[in-house]
mmCIF file of C-alpha atoms in Angstrom:
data_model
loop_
_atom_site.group_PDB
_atom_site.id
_atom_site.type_symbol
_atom_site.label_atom_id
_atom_site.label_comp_id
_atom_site.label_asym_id
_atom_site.label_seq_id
_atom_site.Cartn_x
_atom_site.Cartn_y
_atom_site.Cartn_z
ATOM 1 C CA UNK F 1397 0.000 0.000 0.000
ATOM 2 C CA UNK F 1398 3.135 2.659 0.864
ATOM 3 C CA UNK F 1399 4.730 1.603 -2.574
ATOM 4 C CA UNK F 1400 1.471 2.264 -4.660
ATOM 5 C CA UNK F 1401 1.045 6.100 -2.835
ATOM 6 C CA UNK F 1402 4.370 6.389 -2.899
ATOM 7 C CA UNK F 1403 4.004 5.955 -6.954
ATOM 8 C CA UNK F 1404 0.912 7.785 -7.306
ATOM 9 C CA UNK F 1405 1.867 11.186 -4.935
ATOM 10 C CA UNK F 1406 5.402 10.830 -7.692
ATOM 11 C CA UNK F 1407 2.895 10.660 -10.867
ATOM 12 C CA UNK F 1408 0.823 13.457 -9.075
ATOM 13 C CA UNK F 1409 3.962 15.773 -8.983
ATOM 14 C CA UNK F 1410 4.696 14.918 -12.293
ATOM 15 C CA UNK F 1411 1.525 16.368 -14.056
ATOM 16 C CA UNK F 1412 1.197 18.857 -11.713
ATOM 17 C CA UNK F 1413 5.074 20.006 -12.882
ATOM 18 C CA UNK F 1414 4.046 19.656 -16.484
ATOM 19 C CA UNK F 1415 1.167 21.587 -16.177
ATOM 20 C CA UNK F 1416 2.774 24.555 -14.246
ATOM 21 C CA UNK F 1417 6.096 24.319 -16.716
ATOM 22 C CA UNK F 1418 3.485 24.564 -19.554
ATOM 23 C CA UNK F 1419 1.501 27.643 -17.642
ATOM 24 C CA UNK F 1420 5.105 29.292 -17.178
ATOM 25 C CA UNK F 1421 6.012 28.943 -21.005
ATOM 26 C CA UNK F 1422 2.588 30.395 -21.996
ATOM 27 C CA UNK F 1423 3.070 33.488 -19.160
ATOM 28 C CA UNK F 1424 6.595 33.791 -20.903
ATOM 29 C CA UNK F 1425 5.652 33.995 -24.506
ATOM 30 C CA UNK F 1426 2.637 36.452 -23.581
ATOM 31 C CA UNK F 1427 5.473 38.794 -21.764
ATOM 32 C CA UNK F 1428 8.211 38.498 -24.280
ATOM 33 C CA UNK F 1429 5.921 37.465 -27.661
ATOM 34 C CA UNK F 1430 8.892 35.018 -28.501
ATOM 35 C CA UNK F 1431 8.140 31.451 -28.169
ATOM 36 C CA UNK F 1432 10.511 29.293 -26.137
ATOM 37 C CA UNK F 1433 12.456 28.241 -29.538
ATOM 38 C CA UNK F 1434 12.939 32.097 -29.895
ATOM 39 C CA UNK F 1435 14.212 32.652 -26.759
ATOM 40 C CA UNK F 1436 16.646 29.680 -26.374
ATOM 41 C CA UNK F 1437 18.312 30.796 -29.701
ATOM 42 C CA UNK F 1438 18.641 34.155 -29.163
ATOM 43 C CA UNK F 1439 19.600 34.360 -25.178
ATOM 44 C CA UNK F 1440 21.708 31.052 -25.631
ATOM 45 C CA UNK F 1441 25.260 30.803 -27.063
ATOM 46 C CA UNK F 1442 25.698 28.688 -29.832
ATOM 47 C CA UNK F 1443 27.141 25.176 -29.001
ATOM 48 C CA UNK F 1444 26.377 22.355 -26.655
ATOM 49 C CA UNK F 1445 24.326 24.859 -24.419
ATOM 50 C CA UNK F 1446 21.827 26.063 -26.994
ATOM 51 C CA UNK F 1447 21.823 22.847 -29.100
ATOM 52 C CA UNK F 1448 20.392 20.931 -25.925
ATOM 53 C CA UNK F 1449 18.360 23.385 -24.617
ATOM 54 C CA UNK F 1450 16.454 23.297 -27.811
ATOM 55 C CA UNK F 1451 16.775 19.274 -28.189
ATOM 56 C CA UNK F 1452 14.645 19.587 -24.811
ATOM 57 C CA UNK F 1453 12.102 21.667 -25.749
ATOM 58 C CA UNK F 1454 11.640 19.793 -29.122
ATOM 59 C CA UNK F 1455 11.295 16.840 -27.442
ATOM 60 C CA UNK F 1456 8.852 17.503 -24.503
ATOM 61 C CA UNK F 1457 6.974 19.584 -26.954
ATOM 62 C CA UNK F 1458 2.553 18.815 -27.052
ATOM 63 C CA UNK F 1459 3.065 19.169 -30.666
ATOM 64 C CA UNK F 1460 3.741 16.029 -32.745
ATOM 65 C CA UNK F 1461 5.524 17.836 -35.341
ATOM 66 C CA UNK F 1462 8.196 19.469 -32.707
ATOM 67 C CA UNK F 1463 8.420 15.787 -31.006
ATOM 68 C CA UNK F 1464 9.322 14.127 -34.280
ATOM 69 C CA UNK F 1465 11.323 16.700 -35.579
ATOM 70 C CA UNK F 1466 14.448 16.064 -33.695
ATOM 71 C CA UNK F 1467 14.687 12.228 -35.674
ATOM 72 C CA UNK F 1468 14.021 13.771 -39.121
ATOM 73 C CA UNK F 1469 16.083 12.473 -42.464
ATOM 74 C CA UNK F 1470 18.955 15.179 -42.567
ATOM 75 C CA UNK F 1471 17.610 15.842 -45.954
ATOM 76 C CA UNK F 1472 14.099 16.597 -44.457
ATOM 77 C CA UNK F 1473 15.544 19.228 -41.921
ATOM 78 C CA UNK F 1474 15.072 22.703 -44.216
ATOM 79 C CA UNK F 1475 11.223 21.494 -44.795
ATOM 80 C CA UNK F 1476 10.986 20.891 -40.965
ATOM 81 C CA UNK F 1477 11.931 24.112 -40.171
ATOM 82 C CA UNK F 1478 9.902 26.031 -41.827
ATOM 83 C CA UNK F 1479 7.413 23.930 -40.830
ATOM 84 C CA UNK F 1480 7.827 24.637 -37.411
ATOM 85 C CA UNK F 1481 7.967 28.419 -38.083
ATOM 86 C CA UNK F 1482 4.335 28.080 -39.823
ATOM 87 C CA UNK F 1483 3.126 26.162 -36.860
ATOM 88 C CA UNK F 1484 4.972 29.097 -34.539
ATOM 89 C CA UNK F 1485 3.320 31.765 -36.721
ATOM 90 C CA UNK F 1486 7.142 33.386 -37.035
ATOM 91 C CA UNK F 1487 7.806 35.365 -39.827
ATOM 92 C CA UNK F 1488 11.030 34.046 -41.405
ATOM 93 C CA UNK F 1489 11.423 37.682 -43.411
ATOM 94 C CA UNK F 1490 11.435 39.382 -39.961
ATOM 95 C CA UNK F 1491 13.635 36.605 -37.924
ATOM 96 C CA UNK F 1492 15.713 35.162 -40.386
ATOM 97 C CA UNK F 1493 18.728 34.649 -37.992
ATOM 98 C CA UNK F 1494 16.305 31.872 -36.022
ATOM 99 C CA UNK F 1495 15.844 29.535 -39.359
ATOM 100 C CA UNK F 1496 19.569 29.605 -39.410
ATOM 101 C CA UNK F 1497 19.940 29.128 -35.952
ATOM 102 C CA UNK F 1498 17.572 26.050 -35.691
ATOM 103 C CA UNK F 1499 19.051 24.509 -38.682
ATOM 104 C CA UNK F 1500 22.525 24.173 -36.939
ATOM 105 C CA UNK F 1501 20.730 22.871 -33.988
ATOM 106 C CA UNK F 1502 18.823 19.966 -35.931
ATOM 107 C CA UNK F 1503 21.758 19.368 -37.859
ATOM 108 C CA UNK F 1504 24.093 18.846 -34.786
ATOM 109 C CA UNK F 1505 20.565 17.134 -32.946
ATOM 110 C CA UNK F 1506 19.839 14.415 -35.886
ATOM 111 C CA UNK F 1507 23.915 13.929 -36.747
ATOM 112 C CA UNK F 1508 24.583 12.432 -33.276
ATOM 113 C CA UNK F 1509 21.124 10.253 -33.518
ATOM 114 C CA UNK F 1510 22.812 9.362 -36.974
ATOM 115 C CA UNK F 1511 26.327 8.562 -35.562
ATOM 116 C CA UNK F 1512 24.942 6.599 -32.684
ATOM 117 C CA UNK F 1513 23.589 4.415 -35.319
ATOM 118 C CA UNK F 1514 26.792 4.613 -37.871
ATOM 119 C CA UNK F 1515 28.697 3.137 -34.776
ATOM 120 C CA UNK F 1516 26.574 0.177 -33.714
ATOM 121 C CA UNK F 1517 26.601 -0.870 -37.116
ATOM 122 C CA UNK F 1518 30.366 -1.288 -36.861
ATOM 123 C CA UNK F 1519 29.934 -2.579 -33.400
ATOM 124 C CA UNK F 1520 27.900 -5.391 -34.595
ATOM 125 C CA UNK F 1521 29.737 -6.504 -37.763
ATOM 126 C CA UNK F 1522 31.887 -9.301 -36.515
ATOM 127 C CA UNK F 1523 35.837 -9.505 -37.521
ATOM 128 C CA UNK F 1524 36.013 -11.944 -40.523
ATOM 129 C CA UNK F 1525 39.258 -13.568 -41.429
ATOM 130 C CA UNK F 1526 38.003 -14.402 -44.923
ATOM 131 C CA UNK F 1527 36.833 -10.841 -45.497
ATOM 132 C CA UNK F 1528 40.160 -8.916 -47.750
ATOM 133 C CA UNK F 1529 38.878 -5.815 -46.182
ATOM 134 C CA UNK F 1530 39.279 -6.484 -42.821
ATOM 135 C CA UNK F 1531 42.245 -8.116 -43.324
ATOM 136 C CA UNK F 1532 43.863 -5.714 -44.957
ATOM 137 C CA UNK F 1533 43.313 -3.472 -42.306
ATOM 138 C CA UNK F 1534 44.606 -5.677 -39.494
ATOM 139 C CA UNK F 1535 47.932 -5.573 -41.373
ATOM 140 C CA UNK F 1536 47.643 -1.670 -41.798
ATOM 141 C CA UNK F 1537 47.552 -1.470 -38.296
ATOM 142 C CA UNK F 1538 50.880 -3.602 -37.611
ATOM 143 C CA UNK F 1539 52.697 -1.687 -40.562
ATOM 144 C CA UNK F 1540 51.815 1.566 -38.666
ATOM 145 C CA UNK F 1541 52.709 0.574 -35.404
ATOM 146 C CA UNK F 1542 55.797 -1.457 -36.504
ATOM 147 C CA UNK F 1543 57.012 0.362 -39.017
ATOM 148 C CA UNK F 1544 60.186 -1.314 -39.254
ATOM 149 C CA UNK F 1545 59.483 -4.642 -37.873
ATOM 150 C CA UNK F 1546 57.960 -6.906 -41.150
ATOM 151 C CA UNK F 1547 55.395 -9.375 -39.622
ATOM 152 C CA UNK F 1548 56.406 -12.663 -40.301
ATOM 153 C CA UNK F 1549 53.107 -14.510 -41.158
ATOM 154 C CA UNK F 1550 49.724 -13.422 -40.230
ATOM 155 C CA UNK F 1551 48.969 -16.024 -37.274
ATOM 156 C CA UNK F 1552 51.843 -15.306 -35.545
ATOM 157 C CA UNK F 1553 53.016 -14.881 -31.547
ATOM 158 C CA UNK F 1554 54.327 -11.208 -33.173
ATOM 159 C CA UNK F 1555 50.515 -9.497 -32.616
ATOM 160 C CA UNK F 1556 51.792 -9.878 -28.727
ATOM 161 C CA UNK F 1557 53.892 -7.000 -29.599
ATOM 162 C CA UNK F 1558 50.822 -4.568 -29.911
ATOM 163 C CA UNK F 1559 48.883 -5.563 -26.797
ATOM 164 C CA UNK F 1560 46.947 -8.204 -28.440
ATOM 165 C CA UNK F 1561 46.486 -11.922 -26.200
ATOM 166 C CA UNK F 1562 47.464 -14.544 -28.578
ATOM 167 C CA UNK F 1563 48.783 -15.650 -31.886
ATOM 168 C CA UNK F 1564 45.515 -14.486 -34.257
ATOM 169 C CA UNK F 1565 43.813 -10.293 -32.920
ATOM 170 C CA UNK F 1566 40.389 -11.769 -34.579
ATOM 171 C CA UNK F 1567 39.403 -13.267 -31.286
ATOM 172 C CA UNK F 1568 40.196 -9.784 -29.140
ATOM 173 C CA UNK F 1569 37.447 -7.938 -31.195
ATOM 174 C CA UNK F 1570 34.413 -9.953 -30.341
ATOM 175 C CA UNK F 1571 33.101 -7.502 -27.831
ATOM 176 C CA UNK F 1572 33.722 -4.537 -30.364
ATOM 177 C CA UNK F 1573 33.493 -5.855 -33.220
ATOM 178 C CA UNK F 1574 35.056 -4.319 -35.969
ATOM 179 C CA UNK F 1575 34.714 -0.626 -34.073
ATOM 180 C CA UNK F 1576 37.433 -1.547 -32.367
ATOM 181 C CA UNK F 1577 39.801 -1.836 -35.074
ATOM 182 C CA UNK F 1578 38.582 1.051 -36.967
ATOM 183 C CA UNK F 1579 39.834 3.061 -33.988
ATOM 184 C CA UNK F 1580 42.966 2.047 -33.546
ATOM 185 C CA UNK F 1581 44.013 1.711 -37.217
ATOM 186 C CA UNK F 1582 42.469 5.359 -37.043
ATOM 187 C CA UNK F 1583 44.524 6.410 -33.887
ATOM 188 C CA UNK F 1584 47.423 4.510 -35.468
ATOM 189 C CA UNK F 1585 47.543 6.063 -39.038
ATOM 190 C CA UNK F 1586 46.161 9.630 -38.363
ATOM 191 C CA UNK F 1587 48.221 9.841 -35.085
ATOM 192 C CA UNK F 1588 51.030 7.569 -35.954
ATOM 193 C CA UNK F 1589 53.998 9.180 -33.603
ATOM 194 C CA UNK F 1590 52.096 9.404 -30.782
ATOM 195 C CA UNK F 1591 50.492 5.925 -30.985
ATOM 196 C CA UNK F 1592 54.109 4.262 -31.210
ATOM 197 C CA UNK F 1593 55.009 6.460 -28.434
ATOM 198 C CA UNK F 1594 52.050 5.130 -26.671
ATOM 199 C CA UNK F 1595 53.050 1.381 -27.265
ATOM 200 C CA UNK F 1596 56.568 1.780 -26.712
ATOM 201 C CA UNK F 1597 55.374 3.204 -23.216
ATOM 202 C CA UNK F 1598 52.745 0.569 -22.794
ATOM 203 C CA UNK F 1599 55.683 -1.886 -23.243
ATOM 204 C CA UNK F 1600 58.188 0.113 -21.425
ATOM 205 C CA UNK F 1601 56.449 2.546 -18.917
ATOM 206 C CA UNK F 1602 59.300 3.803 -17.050
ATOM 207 C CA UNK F 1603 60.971 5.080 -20.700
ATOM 208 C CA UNK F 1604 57.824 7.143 -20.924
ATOM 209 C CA UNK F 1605 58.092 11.130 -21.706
ATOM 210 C CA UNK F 1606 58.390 11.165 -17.989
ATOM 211 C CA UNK F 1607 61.812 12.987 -16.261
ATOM 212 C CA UNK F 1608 63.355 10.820 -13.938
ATOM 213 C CA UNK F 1609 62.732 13.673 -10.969
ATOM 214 C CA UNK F 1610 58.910 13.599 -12.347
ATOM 215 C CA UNK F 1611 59.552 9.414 -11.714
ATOM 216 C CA UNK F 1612 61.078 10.013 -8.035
ATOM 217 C CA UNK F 1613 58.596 12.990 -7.193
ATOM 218 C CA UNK F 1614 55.267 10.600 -8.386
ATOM 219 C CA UNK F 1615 56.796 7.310 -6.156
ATOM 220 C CA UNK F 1616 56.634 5.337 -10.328
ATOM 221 C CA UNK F 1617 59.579 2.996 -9.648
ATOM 222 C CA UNK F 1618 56.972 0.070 -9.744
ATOM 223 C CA UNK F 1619 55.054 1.535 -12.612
ATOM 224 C CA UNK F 1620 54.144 -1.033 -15.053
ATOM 225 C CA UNK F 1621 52.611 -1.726 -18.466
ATOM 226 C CA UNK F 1622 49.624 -2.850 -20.307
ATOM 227 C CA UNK F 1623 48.473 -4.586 -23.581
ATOM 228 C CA UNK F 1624 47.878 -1.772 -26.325
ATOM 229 C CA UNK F 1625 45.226 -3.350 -27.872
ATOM 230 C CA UNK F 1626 43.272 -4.728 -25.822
ATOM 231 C CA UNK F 1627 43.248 -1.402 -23.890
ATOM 232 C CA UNK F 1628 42.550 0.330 -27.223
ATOM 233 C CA UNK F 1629 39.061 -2.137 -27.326
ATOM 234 C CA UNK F 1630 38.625 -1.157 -23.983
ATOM 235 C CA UNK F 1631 38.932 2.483 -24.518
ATOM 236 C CA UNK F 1632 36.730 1.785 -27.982
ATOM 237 C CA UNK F 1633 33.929 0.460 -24.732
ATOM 238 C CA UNK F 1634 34.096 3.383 -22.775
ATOM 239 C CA UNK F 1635 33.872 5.716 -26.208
ATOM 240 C CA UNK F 1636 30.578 3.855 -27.204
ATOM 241 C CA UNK F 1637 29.074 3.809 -24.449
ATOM 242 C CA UNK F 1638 29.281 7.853 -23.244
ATOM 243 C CA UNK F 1639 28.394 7.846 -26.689
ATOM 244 C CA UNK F 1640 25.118 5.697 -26.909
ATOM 245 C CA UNK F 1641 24.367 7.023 -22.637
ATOM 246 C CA UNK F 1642 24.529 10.771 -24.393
ATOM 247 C CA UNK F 1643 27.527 12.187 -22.324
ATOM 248 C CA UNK F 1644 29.215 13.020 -25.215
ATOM 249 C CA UNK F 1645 26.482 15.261 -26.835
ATOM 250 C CA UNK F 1646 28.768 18.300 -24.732
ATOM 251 C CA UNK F 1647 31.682 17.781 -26.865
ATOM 252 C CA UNK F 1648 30.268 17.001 -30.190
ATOM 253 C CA UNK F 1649 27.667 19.833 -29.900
ATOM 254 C CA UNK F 1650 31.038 21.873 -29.122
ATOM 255 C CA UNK F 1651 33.487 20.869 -31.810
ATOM 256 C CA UNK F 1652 31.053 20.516 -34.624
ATOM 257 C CA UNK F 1653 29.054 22.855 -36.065
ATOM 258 C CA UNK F 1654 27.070 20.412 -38.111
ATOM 259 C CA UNK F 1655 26.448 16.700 -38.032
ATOM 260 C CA UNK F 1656 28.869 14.602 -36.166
ATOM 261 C CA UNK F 1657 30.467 12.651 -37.936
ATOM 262 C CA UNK F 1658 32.504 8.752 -37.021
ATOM 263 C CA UNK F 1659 35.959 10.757 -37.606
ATOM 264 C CA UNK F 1660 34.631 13.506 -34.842
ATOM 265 C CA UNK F 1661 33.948 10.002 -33.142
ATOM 266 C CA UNK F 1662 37.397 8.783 -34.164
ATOM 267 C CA UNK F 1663 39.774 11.849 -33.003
ATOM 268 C CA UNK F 1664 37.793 11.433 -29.627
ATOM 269 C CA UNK F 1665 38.838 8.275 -29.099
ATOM 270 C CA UNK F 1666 42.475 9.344 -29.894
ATOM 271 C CA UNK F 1667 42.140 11.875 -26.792
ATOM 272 C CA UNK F 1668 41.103 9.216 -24.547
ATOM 273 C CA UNK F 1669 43.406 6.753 -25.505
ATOM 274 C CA UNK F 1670 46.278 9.705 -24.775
ATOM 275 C CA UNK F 1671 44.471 10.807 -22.054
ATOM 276 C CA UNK F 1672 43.933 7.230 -20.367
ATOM 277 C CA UNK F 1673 47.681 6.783 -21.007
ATOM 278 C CA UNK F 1674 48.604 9.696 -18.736
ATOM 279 C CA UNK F 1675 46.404 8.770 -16.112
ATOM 280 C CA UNK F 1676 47.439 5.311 -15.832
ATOM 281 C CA UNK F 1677 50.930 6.088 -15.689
ATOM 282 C CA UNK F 1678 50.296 8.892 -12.622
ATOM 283 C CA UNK F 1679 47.855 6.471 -10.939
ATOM 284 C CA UNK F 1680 50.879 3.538 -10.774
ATOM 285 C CA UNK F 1681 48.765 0.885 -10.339
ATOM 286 C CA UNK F 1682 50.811 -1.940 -8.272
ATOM 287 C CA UNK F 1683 49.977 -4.933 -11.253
ATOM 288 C CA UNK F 1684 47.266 -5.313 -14.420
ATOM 289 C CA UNK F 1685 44.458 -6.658 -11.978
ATOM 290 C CA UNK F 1686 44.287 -2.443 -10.967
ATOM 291 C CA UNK F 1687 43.096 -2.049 -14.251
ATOM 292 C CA UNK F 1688 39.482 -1.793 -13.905
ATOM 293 C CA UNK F 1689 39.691 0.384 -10.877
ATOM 294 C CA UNK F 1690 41.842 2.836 -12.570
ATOM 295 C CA UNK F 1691 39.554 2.610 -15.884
ATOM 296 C CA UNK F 1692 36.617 3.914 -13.787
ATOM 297 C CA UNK F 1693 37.888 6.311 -11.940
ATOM 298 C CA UNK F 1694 39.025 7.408 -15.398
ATOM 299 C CA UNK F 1695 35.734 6.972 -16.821
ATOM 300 C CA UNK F 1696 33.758 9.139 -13.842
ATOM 301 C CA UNK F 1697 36.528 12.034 -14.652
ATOM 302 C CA UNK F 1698 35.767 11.785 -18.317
ATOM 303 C CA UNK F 1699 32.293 12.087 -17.380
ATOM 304 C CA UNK F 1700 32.377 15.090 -14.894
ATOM 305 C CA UNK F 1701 34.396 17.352 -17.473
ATOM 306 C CA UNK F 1702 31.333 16.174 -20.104
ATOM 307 C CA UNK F 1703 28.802 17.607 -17.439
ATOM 308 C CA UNK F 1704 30.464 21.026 -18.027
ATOM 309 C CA UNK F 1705 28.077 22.639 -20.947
ATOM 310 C CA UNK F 1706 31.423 24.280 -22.639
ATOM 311 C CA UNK F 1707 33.485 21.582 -22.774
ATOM 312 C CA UNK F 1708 35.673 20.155 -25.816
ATOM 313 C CA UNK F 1709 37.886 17.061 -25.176
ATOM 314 C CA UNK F 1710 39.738 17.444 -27.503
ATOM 315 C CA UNK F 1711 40.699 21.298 -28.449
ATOM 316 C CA UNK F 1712 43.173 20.374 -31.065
ATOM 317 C CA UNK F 1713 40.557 19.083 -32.508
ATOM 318 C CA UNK F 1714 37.268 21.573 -31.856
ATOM 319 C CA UNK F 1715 35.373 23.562 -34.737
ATOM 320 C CA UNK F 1716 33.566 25.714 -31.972
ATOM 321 C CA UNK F 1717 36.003 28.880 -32.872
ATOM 322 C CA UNK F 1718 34.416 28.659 -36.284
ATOM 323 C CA UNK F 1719 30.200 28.894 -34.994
ATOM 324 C CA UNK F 1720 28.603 31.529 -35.875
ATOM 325 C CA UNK F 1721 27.036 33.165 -33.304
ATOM 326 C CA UNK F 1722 23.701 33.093 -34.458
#
């Protein structure tokens, strides 16, 4: 009996917060005569601030056409838009700048929607030894990490090298699937010095970038390694899933000022496989079986810096200089 009025006093409050938000929003519009689009766009800076401010109000929206709009075909998003303007009873001649304005919103809204999806899809797809492509790209990625160093035959005890666990990598990327590879060939080839850097550290942590008084002064006599690969699937987990949980809508609503795109997804998860690298190395775990502790205390800092509305992970990487601030 507590547990049902305990449910029904919490759907109570609920209707009774939905009604008085939607009073508010109707007292608002009559005071300013801009509708709550309107006023997010032009009080908000453009970014991850605005973009999900107006993902919210699209979404909890009465209107069927504001609730759908936010899952539109990319192609469909002009037509939307000036659909919602009709339905708004905006002129588009007298605010011009909020068309534009909502455009980069959808855009950035229906692109991550878009990329989730692009990413499963490569999630899902298993590594196939008889597939040229993939093998091809398994090579790729030894040639750019061991540049000099030929492979001798493609099941070989070599792959150990890069972090993977046995003799053939195919059996490390069940859990990712082929997403996994595609980022570290990506991280590999795009970011090739400091990916060998990486692995050489990963292999030999205390000839890391470190000084030996930053060594002494951080107690990392004991510091030791990991396997690059497998912690470059790993990383590829913890990438996906801020992804799919929305965490990362702060940076990509940030550093693009479109659609995301997989290489926005890519470059991120070259950040947090330098950024993990750090932070392992300064947390000195005493042997591997730290690992997990020291990925999620990594993973709730990653997570944190995401709840910060401005934030980019990646600077070197961000677009946000070039919004317009419309």
């Amino acid at each position: 009996m507590k547990h049902f009025l305990r449910m029904l006093i919490q759907v109570c409050l609920y209707f009774y917060c939905k009604f008085l938000w939607r009073c508010l929003k109707f007292v608002m519009r009559k005071l300013t005569g801009r509708c709550e689009l309107q006023r997010i766009c032009y009080n908000t800076k453009p970014g991850a601030s605005r973009t999900m401010k107006i993902e919210t109000s699209l979404r909890d929206s009465k209107s069927k056409l504001l609730q759908t709009s936010v899952s539109v075909h990319p192609d469909a998003i002009e037509k939307t838009i000036e659909d919602i303007m009709e339905l708004k009873k905006i002129n588009p001649d007298i605010n011009p700048q909020l068309g534009i304005s909502l455009q980069a919103c959808l855009l950035q809204i229906v692109g991550y929607r878009n990329l989730i999806a692009d990413v499963e899809k490569l999630r899902r797809e298993p590594y196939d030894s008889d597939n040229p492509q993939h093998e091809e790209m398994l090579l790729k990625l030894w040639k750019f990490l061991k540049p000099n160093t030929p492979l001798e035959s493609r099941i070989s005890k070599q792959w150990c090298e890069i972090g993977f666990q046995g003799d053939d990598p195919k059996t490390d990327f069940r859990g990712m699937g082929l997403l996994g590879l595609y980022n570290l060939q990506y991280f590999a080839e795009r970011d090739a010095a400091a990916a060998q850097q990486v692995l050489s550290d990963s292999l030999h942590p205390k000839c890391s970038k470190f000084s030996k008084a930053e060594w002494e002064k951080k107690r990392m006599d004991k510091a030791i390694g990991y396997s690059f690969a497998i912690v470059g699937i790993n990383i590829t987990d913890l990438a996906y899933n801020l992804l799919v949980s929305g965490a990362l809508k702060t940076h990509f609503y940030n550093i693009a000022p479109e659609a995301p795109t997989l290489s926005h997804f890519q470059q991120t998860f070259c950040y947090l496989m330098h950024e993990f690298h750090k932070f392992w190395i300064e947390e000195d775990p005493m042997d591997i079986m730290e690992f997990n502790r020291v990925r999620e205390k990594f993973r709730k800092r990653i997570i944190k810096q995401l709840q910060n509305p401005d934030m980019a992970l990646c600077p070197h990487f961000a677009a946000s200089e070039g919004l317009i601030n419309m």
